[in-house]
Short mmCIF file of C-alpha atoms in Angstrom, two decimals:
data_model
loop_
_atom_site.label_atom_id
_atom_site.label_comp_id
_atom_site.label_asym_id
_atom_site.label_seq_id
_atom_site.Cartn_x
_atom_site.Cartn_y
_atom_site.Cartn_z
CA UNK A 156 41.32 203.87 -3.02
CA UNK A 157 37.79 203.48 -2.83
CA UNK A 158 36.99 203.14 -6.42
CA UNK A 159 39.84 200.49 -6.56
CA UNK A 160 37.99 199.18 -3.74
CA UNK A 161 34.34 199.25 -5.50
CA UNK A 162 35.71 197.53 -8.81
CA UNK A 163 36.78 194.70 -7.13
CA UNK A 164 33.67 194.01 -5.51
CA UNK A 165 32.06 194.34 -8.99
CA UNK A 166 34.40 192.36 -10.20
CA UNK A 167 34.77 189.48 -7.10
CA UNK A 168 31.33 189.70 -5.90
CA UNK A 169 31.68 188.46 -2.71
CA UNK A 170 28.77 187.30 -0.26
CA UNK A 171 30.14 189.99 2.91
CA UNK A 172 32.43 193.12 2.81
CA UNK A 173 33.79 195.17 5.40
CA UNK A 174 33.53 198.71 5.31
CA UNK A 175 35.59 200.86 7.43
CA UNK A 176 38.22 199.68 9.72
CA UNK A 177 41.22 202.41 10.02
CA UNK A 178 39.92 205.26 7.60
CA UNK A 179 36.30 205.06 9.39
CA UNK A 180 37.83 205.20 12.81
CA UNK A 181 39.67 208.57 11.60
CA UNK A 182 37.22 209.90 9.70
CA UNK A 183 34.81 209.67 12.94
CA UNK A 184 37.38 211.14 15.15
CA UNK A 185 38.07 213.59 13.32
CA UNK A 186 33.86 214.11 12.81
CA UNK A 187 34.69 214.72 8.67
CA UNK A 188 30.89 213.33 8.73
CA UNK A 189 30.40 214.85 5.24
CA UNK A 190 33.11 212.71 3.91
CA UNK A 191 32.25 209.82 5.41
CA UNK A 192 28.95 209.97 4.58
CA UNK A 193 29.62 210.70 0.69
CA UNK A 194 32.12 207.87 0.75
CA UNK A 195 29.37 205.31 2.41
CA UNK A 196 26.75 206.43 0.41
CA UNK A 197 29.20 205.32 -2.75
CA UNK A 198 29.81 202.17 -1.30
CA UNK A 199 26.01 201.64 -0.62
CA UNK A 200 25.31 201.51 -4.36
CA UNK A 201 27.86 199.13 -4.94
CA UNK A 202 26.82 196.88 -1.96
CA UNK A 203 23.93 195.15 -1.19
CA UNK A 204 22.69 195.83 2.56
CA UNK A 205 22.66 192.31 3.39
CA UNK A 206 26.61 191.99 2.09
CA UNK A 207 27.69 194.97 4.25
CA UNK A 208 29.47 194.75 7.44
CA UNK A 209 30.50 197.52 8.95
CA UNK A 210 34.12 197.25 10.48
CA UNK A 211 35.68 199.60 13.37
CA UNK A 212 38.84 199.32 15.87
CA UNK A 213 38.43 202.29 18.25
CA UNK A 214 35.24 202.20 20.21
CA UNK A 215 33.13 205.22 19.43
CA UNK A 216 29.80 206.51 20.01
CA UNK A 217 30.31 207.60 16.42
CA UNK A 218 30.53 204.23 15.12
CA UNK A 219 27.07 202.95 16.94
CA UNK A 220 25.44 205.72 15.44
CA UNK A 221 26.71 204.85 11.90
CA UNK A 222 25.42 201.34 13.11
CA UNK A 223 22.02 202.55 13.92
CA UNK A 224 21.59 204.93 11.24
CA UNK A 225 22.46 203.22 7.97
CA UNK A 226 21.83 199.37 7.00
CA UNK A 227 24.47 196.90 7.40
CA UNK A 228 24.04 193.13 7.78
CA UNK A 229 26.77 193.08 10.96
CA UNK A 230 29.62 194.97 12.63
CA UNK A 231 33.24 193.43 13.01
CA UNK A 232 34.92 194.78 15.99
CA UNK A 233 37.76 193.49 17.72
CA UNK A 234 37.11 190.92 20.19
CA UNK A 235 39.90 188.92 22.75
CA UNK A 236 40.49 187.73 25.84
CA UNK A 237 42.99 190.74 26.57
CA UNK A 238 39.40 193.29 26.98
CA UNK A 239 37.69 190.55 29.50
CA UNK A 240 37.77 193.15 32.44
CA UNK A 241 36.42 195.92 30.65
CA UNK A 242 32.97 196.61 31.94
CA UNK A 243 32.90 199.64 29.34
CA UNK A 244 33.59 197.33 26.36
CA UNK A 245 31.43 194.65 27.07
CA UNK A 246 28.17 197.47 27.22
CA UNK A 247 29.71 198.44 23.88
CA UNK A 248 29.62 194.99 22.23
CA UNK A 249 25.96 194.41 23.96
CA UNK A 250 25.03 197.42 22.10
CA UNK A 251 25.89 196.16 19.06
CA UNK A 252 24.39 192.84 19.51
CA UNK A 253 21.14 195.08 20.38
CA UNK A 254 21.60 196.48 16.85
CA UNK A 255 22.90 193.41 14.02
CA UNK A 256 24.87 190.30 13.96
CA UNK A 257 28.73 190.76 15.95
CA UNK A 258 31.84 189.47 14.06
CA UNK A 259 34.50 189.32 16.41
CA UNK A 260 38.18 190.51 14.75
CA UNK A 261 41.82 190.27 16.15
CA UNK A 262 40.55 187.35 18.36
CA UNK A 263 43.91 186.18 18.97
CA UNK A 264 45.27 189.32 19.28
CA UNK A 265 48.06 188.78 17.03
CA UNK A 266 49.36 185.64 18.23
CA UNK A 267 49.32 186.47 21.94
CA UNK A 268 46.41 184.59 22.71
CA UNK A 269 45.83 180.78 21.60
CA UNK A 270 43.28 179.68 19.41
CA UNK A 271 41.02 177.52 21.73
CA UNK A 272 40.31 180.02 24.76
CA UNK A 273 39.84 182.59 21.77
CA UNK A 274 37.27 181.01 20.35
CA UNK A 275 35.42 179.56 23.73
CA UNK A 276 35.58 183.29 24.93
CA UNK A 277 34.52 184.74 21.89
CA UNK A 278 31.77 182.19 21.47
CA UNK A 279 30.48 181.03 24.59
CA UNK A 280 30.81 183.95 26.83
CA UNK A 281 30.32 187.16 24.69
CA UNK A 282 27.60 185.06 22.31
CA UNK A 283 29.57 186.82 19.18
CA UNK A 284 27.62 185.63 15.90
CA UNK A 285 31.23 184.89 13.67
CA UNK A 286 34.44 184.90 14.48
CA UNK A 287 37.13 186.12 11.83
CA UNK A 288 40.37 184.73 12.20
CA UNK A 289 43.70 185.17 10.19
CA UNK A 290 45.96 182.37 9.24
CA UNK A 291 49.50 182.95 8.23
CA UNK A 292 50.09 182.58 4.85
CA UNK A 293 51.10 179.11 4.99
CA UNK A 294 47.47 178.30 5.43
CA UNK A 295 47.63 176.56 9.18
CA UNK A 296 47.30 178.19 12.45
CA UNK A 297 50.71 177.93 13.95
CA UNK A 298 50.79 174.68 15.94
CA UNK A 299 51.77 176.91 19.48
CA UNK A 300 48.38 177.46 18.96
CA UNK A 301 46.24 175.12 21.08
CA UNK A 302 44.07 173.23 18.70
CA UNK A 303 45.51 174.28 15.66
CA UNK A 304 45.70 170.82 14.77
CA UNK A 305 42.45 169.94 15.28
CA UNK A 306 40.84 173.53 14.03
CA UNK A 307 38.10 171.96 11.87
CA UNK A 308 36.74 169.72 14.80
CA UNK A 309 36.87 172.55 17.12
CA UNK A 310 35.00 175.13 14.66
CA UNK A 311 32.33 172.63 13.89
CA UNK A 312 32.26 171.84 18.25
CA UNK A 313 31.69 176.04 18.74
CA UNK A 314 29.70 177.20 15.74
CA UNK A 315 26.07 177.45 15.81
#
């Protein structure tokens, strides 16, 4: 999987890629740091520093040190409304933000939380640098979202 991975970011080229996400999360929990490390060490070759984000689920003391210790121009973690009262989690993402740029993932936590107070929370109360968002494959946020009508005027209102 990851040299299907690597040839099409040779072939694509894209400006950011994610590295990690479920098989980093495992990998770390199950501390196979010599795998990991060969496989990120691949994918370093292939990928510019400043293209690299590093991607992770399951909060870890594993993944801040993979954070500190290698190069990566961000780290994607999930980010929502449904974490607000977790003092834990919040000293988490503030060590991240101590370390590189924060992309926020699964900020509307599948659907459960609209697209509006995602964004404001994501935004304007954890300071998070981008916010990733998935749209269904018709291409529009579902209009039970609030402000899914108006998502270009409310990205352009938030950004900075």
């Amino acid at each position: 999987q990851i040299a299907e991975d690597l040839d099409i970011i040779r072939c694509c080229q894209p400006g950011l890629v994610t590295l990690g996400g479920d098989w980093l999360d495992i990998l770390l929990a199950q501390q196979q740091y010599v795998l990991l490390d060969a496989i990120l060490r691949q994918m370093e070759t292939a990928i510019p520093a400043a293209s690299r984000i590093l991607l992770g689920f399951n909060p870890s003391v594993g993944f801040l040190q993979v954070l500190r210790e290698r190069s990566f121009a961000g780290a994607a973690v999930p980010v929502n409304l449904l974490n607000i009262q977790c003092a834990s989690y919040a000293g988490y993402l503030r060590q991240i933000k101590d370390r590189s740029r924060l992309y926020a993932v699964h900020c509307l936590a599948g659907g459960d939380i609209p697209l509006e107070p995602a964004l404001d929370y994501a935004f304007n109360h954890l300071q998070v640098d981008v916010c990733i968002v998935g749209v269904p494959a018709g291409g529009r946020v579902p209009s039970g979202q609030a402000g899914g009508r108006n998502l270009g005027l409310w990205l352009r209102a938030v950004t900075r």
